[in-house]
XYZ file of N, CA and C in Angstrom:
201
model
N 97.256 133.102 93.840
C 96.108 132.240 94.248
C 96.224 131.059 94.093
N 95.787 130.128 95.078
C 96.048 128.703 95.116
C 95.448 128.092 93.863
N 95.641 126.961 93.520
C 95.143 126.126 92.484
C 93.786 125.816 92.708
N 92.989 125.178 91.717
C 91.759 124.571 92.020
C 91.573 123.472 92.756
N 90.642 123.384 93.716
C 90.226 122.270 94.429
C 89.386 121.277 93.741
N 89.626 119.961 93.444
C 88.758 119.098 92.705
C 88.465 117.822 93.504
N 89.483 117.629 94.640
C 89.079 116.381 95.314
C 89.341 116.763 96.866
N 88.503 116.071 97.611
C 88.452 116.324 99.072
C 88.620 114.809 99.646
N 89.779 114.837 100.532
C 89.946 113.411 101.306
C 89.623 113.708 102.720
N 88.859 112.787 103.133
C 88.617 112.937 104.693
C 88.098 111.407 105.053
N 88.153 111.401 106.461
C 87.882 109.933 106.838
C 87.137 110.237 108.242
N 85.613 110.319 108.070
C 84.778 110.323 109.003
C 83.582 109.363 109.180
N 83.059 108.947 110.056
C 82.110 108.013 109.969
C 80.471 108.579 110.212
N 79.610 108.221 109.203
C 78.277 108.759 109.232
C 77.979 110.111 108.921
N 78.896 110.493 107.990
C 78.783 111.942 107.656
C 77.689 112.026 106.696
N 76.613 112.896 107.263
C 75.307 113.225 106.271
C 75.531 114.131 105.381
N 76.325 115.173 105.436
C 76.542 116.290 104.461
C 77.991 116.706 104.520
N 78.381 117.064 103.300
C 79.680 117.667 103.104
C 79.413 118.947 102.390
N 79.681 120.168 102.825
C 79.306 121.420 102.284
C 80.818 121.977 101.992
N 80.972 122.633 100.744
C 82.113 123.361 100.386
C 81.626 124.876 100.180
N 82.296 125.724 100.683
C 82.112 127.099 100.647
C 83.449 128.033 100.128
N 83.290 129.059 99.333
C 84.412 129.873 99.008
C 84.168 131.308 99.176
N 85.256 131.855 99.503
C 85.380 133.328 99.765
C 86.591 134.175 98.988
N 86.219 135.331 98.673
C 87.430 136.257 98.319
C 88.235 136.624 99.344
N 87.485 136.912 100.377
C 88.240 137.654 101.642
C 88.183 137.062 102.879
N 87.809 135.683 102.897
C 87.601 134.998 104.111
C 86.776 135.726 105.259
N 85.747 136.471 104.654
C 84.703 137.162 105.619
C 83.245 136.446 105.184
N 82.963 136.786 103.936
C 81.873 136.329 103.391
C 81.716 134.955 102.529
N 81.129 133.898 102.834
C 81.333 132.719 102.140
C 80.203 132.405 101.226
N 80.260 131.573 100.204
C 79.115 131.227 99.417
C 79.275 129.822 99.170
N 78.185 129.154 99.242
C 78.241 127.606 98.919
C 78.416 127.378 97.433
N 79.341 126.508 97.119
C 79.470 126.129 95.791
C 79.387 124.652 95.530
N 79.094 123.949 96.756
C 78.961 122.338 96.408
C 78.432 121.905 97.719
N 77.214 120.883 97.477
C 77.030 120.320 98.884
C 76.601 118.886 98.552
N 77.074 117.798 99.224
C 76.949 116.338 98.938
C 76.259 115.903 100.080
N 75.156 115.196 99.785
C 74.296 114.575 101.052
C 74.380 112.909 100.746
N 74.383 112.208 101.938
C 74.485 110.989 101.976
C 73.315 110.308 101.160
N 73.538 109.287 100.393
C 72.425 108.732 99.743
C 72.169 107.351 100.210
N 73.104 106.836 101.115
C 73.340 105.412 101.320
C 73.437 105.482 102.858
N 73.203 104.229 103.595
C 73.400 104.172 105.006
C 75.023 104.256 105.026
N 75.640 104.621 106.266
C 77.154 104.879 106.338
C 77.440 106.286 106.085
N 76.657 106.860 105.105
C 77.380 108.441 104.888
C 77.921 108.597 103.869
N 78.498 109.914 103.641
C 79.254 110.370 102.532
C 80.677 109.867 102.783
N 81.292 109.149 102.120
C 82.751 108.658 102.356
C 83.804 109.409 101.313
N 84.908 109.577 101.783
C 85.953 110.350 101.060
C 86.672 109.329 100.294
N 87.158 109.708 99.252
C 87.431 110.868 98.761
C 86.085 111.347 98.164
N 85.791 112.695 97.986
C 84.751 113.319 97.200
C 85.610 114.043 96.032
N 84.994 113.594 94.852
C 85.316 114.348 93.620
C 84.258 115.388 93.460
N 84.646 116.557 93.114
C 83.797 117.753 92.797
C 83.659 117.720 91.368
N 82.268 117.997 90.963
C 81.957 117.957 89.518
C 82.413 119.197 88.748
N 82.865 120.448 89.584
C 83.420 121.525 89.026
C 84.527 121.904 89.928
N 85.830 122.241 89.469
C 87.074 122.442 90.641
C 86.500 124.004 91.221
N 86.781 124.075 92.312
C 86.637 125.361 93.135
C 87.914 126.038 93.121
N 88.011 127.243 93.032
C 89.147 128.174 93.079
C 88.658 129.144 93.778
N 89.394 129.574 94.843
C 89.196 130.874 95.748
C 90.286 131.056 96.601
N 90.349 132.249 96.876
C 91.446 132.462 98.046
C 91.183 131.771 99.423
N 89.981 131.947 99.577
C 89.637 131.109 101.144
C 88.433 129.967 100.889
N 88.669 128.639 101.405
C 87.856 127.690 101.125
C 87.412 126.961 102.461
N 86.150 126.731 102.761
C 85.621 126.065 103.777
C 85.107 124.882 103.628
N 85.340 123.853 104.076
C 85.029 122.544 103.924
C 84.324 122.283 105.210
N 83.020 121.667 105.368
C 82.341 121.249 106.652
C 81.667 119.851 106.378
N 81.959 118.984 107.387
C 81.571 117.719 107.178
C 80.648 117.668 108.325
N 79.143 117.382 108.379
C 78.309 117.285 109.443
C 78.019 115.697 109.701
N 77.916 115.236 110.967
C 77.845 114.219 111.414
C 77.033 113.992 112.683
N 75.832 113.322 112.821
C 75.353 113.215 114.160
C 76.078 112.347 115.038
N 76.863 111.585 114.428
C 77.729 110.515 115.220
C 79.126 110.949 115.661
N 79.221 112.281 116.276
C 80.450 112.479 116.921
C 80.917 112.166 118.028
């Protein structure tokens, strides 16, 4: 199994929300962290997770209306 993820690096503009989900089988995912923009300009990377996430499969989604 891969090591835990505690930092997410990304470069997007105006990201309103970053969601981290994990899955034991890459079929069923559960949300383990969600970060929402608190300031104009959105969520900026890098993001440090309060609790490291360890899973066989990990899905990270950055949502932005400014695509």
